[in-house]
Short mmCIF file of N, CA, C and O in Angstrom, two decimals:
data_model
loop_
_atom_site.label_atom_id
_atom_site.label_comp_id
_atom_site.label_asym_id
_atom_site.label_seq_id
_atom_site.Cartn_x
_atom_site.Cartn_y
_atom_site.Cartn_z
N UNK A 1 0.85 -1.17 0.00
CA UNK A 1 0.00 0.00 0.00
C UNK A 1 0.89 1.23 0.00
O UNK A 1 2.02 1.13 -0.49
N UNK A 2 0.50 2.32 0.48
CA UNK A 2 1.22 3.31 0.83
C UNK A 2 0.72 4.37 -0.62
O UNK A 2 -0.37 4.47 -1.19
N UNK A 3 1.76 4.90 -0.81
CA UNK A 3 1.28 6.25 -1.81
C UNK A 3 0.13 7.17 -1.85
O UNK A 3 -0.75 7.21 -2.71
N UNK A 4 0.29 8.07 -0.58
CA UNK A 4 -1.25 8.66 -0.15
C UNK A 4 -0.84 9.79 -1.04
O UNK A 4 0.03 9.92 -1.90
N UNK A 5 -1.86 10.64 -0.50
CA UNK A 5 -2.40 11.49 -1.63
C UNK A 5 -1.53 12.93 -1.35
O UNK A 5 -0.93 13.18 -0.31
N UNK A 6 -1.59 13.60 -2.28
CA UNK A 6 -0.32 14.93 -2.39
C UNK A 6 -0.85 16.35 -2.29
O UNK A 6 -0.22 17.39 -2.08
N UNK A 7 -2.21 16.14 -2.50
CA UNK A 7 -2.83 17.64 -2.84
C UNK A 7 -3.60 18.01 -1.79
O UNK A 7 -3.98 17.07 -1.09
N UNK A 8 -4.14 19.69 -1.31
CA UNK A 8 -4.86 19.63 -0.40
C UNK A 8 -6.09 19.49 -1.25
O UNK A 8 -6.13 19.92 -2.40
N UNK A 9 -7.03 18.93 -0.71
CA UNK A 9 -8.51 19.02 -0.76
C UNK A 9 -9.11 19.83 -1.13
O UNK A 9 -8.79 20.77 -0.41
N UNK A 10 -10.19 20.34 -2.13
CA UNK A 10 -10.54 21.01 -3.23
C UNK A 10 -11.35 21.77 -2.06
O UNK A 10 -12.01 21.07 -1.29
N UNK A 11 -11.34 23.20 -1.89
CA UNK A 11 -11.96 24.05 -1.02
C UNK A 11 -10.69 24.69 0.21
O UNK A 11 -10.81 25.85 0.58
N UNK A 12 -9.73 23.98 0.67
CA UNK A 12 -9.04 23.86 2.01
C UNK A 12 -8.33 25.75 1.17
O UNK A 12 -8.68 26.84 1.61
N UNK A 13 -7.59 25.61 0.27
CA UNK A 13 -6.69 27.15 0.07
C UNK A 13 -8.59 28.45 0.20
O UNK A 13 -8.57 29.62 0.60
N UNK A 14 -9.30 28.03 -0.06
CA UNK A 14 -10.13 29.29 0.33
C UNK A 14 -10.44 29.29 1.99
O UNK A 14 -10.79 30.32 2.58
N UNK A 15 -10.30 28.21 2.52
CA UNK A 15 -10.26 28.54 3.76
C UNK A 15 -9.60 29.29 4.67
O UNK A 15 -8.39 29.10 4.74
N UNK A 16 -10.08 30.10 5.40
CA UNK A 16 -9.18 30.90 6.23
C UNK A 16 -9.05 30.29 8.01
O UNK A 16 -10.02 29.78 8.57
N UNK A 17 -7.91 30.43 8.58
CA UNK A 17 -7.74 30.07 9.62
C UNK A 17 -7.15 30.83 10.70
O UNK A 17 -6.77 31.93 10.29
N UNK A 18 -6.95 30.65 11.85
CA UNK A 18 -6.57 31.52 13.04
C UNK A 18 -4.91 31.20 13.34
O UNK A 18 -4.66 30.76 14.46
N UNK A 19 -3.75 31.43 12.38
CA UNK A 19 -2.85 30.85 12.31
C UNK A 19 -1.68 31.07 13.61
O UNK A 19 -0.50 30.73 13.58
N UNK A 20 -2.45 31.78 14.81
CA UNK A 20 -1.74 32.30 15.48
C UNK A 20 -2.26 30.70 16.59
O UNK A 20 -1.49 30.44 17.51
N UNK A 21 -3.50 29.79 16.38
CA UNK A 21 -3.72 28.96 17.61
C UNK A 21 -2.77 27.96 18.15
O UNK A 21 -2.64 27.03 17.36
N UNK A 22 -2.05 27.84 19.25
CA UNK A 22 -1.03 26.62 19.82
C UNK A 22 -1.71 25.13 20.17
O UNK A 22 -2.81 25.15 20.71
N UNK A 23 -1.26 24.19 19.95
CA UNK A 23 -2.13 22.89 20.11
C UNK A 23 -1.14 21.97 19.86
O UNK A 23 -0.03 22.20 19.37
N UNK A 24 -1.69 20.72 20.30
CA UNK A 24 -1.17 19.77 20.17
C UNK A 24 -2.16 18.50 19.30
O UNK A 24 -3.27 18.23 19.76
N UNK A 25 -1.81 18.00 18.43
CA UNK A 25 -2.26 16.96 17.40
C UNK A 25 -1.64 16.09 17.34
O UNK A 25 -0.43 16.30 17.23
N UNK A 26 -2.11 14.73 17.36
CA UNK A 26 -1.71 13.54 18.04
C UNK A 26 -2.12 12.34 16.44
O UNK A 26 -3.14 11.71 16.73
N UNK A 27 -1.66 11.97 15.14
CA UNK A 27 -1.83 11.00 14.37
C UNK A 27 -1.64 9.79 14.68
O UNK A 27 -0.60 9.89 15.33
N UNK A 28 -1.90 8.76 14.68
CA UNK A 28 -1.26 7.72 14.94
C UNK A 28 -2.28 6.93 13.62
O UNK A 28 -3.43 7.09 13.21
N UNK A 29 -1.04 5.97 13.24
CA UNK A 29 -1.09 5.21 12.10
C UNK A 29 -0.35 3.75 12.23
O UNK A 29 0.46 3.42 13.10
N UNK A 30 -0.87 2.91 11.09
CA UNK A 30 -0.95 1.83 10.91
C UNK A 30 0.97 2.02 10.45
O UNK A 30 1.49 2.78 9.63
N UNK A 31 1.60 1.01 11.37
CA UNK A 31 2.87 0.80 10.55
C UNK A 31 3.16 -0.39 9.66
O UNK A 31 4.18 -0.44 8.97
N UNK A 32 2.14 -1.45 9.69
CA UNK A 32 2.27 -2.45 8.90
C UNK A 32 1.77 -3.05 7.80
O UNK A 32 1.88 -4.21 7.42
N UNK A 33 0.87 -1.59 7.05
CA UNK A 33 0.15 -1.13 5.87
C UNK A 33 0.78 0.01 5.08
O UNK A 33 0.07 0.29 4.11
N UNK A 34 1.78 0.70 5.15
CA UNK A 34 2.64 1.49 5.01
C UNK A 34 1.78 3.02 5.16
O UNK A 34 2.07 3.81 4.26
N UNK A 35 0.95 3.44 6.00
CA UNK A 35 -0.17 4.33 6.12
C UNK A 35 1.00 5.69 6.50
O UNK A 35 0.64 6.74 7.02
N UNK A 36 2.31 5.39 6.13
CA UNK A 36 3.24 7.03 6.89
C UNK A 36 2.95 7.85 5.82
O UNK A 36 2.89 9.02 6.20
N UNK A 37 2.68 7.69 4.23
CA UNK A 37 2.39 8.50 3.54
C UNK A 37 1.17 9.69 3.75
O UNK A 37 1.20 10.90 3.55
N UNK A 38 -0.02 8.71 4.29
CA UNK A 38 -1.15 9.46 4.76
C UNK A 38 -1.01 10.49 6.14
O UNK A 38 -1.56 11.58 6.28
N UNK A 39 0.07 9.67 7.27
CA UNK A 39 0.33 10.32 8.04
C UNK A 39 0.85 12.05 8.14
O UNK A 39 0.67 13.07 8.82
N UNK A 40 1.74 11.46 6.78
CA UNK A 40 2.80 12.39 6.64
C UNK A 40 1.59 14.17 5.84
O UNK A 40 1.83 15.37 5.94
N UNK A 41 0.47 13.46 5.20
CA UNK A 41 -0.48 14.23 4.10
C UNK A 41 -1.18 15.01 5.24
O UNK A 41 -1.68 16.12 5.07
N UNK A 42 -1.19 14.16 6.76
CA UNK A 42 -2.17 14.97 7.36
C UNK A 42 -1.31 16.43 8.26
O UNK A 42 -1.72 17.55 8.56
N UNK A 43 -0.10 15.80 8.45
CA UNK A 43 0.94 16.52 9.20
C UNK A 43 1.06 18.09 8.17
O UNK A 43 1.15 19.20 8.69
N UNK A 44 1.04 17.87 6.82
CA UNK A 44 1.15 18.70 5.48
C UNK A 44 0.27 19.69 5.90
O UNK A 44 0.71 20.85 5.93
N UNK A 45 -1.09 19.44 6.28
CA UNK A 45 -2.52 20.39 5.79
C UNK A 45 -2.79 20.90 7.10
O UNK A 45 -3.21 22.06 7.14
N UNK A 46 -2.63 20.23 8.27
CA UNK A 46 -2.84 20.24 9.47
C UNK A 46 -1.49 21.95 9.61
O UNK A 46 -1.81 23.12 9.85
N UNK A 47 -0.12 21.42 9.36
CA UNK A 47 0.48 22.37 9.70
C UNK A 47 0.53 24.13 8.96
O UNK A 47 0.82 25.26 9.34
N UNK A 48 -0.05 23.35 7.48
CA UNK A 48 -0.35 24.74 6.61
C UNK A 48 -1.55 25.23 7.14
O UNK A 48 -1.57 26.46 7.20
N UNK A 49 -2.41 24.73 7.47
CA UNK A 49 -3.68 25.39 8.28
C UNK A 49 -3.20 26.51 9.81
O UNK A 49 -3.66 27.60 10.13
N UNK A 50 -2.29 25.81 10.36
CA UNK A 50 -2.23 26.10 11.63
C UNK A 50 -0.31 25.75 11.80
O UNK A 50 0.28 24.74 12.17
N UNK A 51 0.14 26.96 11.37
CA UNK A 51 2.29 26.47 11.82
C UNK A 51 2.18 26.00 12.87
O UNK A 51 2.36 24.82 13.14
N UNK A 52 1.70 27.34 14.02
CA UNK A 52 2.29 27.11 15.74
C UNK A 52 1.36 26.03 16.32
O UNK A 52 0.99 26.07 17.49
N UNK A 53 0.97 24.97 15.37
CA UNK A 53 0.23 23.52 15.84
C UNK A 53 1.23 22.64 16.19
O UNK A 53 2.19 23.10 15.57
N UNK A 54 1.67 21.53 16.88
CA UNK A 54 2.51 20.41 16.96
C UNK A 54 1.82 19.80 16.66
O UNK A 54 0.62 19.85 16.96
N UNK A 55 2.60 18.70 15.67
CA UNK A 55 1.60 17.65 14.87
C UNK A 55 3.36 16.29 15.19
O UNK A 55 4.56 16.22 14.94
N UNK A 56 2.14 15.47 15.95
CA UNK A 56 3.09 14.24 16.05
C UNK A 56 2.65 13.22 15.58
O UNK A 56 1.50 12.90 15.90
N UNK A 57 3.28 12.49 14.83
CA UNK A 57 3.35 11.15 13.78
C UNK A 57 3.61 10.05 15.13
O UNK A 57 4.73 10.02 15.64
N UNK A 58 2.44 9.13 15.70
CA UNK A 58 2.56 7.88 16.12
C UNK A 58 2.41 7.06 15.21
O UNK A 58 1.51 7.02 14.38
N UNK A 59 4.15 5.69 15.47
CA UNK A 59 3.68 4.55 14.35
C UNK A 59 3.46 3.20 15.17
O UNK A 59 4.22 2.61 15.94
N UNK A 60 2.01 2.86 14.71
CA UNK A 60 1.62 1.59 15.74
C UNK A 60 3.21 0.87 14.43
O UNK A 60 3.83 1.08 13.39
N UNK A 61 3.01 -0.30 15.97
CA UNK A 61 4.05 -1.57 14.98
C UNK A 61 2.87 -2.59 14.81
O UNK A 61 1.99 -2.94 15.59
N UNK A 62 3.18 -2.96 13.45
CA UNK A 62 2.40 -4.40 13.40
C UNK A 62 1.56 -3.69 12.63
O UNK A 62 1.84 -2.56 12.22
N UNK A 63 0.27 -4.40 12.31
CA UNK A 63 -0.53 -4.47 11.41
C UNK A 63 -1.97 -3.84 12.21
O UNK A 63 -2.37 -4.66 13.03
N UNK A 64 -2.67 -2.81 12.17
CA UNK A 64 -3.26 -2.19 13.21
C UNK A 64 -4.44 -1.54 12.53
O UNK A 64 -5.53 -1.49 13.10
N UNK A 65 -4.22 -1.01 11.24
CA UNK A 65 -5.37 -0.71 10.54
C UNK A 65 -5.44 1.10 10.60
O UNK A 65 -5.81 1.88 9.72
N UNK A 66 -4.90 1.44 12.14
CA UNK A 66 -5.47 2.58 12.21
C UNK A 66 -4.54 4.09 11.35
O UNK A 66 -3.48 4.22 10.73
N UNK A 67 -5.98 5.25 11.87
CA UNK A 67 -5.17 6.41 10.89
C UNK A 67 -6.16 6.99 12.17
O UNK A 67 -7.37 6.78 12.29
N UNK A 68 -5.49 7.59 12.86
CA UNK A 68 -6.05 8.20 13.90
C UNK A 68 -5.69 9.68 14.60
O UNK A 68 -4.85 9.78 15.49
N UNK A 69 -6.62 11.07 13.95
CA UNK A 69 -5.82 11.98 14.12
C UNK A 69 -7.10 12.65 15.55
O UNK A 69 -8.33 12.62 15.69
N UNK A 70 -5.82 13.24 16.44
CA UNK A 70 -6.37 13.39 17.82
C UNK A 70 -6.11 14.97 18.35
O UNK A 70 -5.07 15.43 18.83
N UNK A 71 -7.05 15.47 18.16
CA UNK A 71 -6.52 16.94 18.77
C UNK A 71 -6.17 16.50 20.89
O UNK A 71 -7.06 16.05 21.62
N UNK A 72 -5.36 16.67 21.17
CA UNK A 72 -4.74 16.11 22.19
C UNK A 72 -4.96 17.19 23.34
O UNK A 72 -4.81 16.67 24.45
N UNK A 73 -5.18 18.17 23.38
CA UNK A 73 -5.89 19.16 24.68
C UNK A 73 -7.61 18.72 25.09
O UNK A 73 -8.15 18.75 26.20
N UNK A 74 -8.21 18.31 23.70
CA UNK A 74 -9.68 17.83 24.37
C UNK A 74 -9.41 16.18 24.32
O UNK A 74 -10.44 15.53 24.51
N UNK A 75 -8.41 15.51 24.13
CA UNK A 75 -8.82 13.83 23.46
C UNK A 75 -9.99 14.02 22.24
O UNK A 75 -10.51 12.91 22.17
N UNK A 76 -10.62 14.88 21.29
CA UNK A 76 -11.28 14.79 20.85
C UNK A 76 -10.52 14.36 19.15
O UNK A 76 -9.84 15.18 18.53
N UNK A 77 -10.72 13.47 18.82
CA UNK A 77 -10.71 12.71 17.32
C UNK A 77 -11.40 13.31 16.55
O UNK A 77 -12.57 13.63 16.76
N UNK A 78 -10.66 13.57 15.39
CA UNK A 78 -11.08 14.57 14.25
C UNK A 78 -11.13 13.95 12.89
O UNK A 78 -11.63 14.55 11.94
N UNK A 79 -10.48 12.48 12.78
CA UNK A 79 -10.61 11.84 12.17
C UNK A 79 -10.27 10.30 12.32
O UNK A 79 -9.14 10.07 12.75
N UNK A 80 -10.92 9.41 12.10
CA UNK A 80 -10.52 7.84 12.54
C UNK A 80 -11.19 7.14 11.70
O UNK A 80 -12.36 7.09 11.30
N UNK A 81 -10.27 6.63 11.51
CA UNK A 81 -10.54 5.36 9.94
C UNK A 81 -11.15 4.29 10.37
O UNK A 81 -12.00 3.78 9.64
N UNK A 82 -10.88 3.76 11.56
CA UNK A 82 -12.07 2.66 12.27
C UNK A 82 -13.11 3.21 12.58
O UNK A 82 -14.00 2.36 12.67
N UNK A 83 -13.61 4.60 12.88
CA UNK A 83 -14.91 5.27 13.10
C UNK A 83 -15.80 5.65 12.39
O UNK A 83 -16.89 6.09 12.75
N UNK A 84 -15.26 5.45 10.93
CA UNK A 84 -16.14 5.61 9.82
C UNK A 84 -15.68 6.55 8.86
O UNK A 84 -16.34 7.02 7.93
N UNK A 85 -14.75 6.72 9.10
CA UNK A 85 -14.33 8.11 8.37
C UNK A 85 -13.23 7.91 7.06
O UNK A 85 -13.12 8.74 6.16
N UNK A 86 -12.47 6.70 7.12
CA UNK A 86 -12.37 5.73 6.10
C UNK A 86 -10.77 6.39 6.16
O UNK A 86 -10.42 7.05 7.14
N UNK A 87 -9.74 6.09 4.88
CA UNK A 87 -8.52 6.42 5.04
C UNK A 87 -8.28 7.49 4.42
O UNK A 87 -8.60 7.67 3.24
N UNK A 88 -7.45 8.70 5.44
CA UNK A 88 -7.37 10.11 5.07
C UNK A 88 -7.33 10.34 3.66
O UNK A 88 -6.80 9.40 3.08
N UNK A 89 -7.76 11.42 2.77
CA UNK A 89 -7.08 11.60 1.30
C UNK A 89 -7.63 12.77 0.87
O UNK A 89 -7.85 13.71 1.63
N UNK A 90 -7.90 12.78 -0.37
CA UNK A 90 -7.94 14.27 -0.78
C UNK A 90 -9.75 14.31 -0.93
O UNK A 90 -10.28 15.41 -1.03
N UNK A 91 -10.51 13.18 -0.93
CA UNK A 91 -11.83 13.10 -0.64
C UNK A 91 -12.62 13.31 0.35
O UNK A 91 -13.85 13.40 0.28
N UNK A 92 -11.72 13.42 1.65
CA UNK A 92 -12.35 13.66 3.35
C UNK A 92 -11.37 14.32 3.75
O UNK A 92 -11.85 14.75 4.80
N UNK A 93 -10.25 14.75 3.69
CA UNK A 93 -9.21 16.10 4.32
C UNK A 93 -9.96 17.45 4.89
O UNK A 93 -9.76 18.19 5.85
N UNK A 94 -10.79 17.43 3.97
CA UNK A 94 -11.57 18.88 4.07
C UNK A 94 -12.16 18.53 5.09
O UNK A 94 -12.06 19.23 6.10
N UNK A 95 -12.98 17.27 5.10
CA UNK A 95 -14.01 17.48 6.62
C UNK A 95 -13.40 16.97 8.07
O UNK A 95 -14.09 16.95 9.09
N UNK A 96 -12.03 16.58 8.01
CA UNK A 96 -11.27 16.35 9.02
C UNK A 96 -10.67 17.89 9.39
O UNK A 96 -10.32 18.31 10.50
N UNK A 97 -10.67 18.39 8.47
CA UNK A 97 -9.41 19.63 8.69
C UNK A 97 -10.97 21.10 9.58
O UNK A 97 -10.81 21.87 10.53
N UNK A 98 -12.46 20.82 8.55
CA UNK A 98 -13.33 21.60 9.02
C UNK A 98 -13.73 21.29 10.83
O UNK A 98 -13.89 22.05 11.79
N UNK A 99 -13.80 19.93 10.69
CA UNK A 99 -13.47 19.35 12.14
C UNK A 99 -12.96 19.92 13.21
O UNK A 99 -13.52 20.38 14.21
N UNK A 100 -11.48 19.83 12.82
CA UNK A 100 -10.44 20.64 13.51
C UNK A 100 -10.60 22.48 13.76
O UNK A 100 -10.11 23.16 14.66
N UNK A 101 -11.35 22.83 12.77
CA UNK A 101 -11.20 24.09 12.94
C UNK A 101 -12.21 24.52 13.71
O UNK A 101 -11.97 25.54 14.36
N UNK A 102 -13.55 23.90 13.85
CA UNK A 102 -14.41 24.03 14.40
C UNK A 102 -14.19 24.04 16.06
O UNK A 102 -14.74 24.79 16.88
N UNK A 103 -12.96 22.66 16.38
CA UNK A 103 -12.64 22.46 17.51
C UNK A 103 -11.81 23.66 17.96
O UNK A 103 -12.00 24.20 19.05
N UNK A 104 -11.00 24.01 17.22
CA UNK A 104 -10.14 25.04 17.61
C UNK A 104 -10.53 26.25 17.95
O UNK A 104 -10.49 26.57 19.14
N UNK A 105 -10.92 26.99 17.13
CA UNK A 105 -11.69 28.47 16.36
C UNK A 105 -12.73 28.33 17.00
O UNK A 105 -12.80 29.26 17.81
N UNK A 106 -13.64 27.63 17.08
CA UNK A 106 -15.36 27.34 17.60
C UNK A 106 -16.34 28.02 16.74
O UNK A 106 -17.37 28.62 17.06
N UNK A 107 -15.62 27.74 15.12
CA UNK A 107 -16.73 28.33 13.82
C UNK A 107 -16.76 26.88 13.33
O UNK A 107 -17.43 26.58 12.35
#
């Protein structure tokens, strides 16, 4: 597997954001599906949305399935591939990233 997706999500550059918010963001991914590409796509959009964000790449070992991105001040999950939300890409970025902003911003 592996080779996630490269582009942001069709809508994300008209979005505007609060680029000044501090946080912590918590990914964790499948290491035995090669899911670091996706990891790496969310770390991309997550940090162009928001620089002064920390965005940390967890790699499960073994075969785990997950893609699990965690805003880490509420525990609140903004996106999870076992929750229905399927594997990050340029088809659901936008509503993970609107997610996030909602959590952050509170728009």
């Amino acid at each position: 597997m592996g080779g996630g997706p490269s582009k942001a999500p069709e809508g994300f550059d008209q979005m505007t954001f609060d680029k000044s918010k501090q946080f912590a963001i918590n990914v964790q991914y499948c290491g035995g599906w090669g899911y670091g590409s996706y990891a790496n796509y969310a770390k991309e959009l997550i940090s162009k949305a928001y620089p002064a964000c920390t965005v940390t790449l967890a790699r499960d070992n073994g075969t785990t399935g997950n893609m699990e991105i965690t805003h880490v001040p509420s525990g609140q999950k903004v996106h999870s591939k076992k929750g229905g939300d399927g594997q990050l890409g340029e088809n659901n970025a936008l509503k993970m990233i609107t997610k996030l902003k909602a959590l952050v911003e509170g728009k």
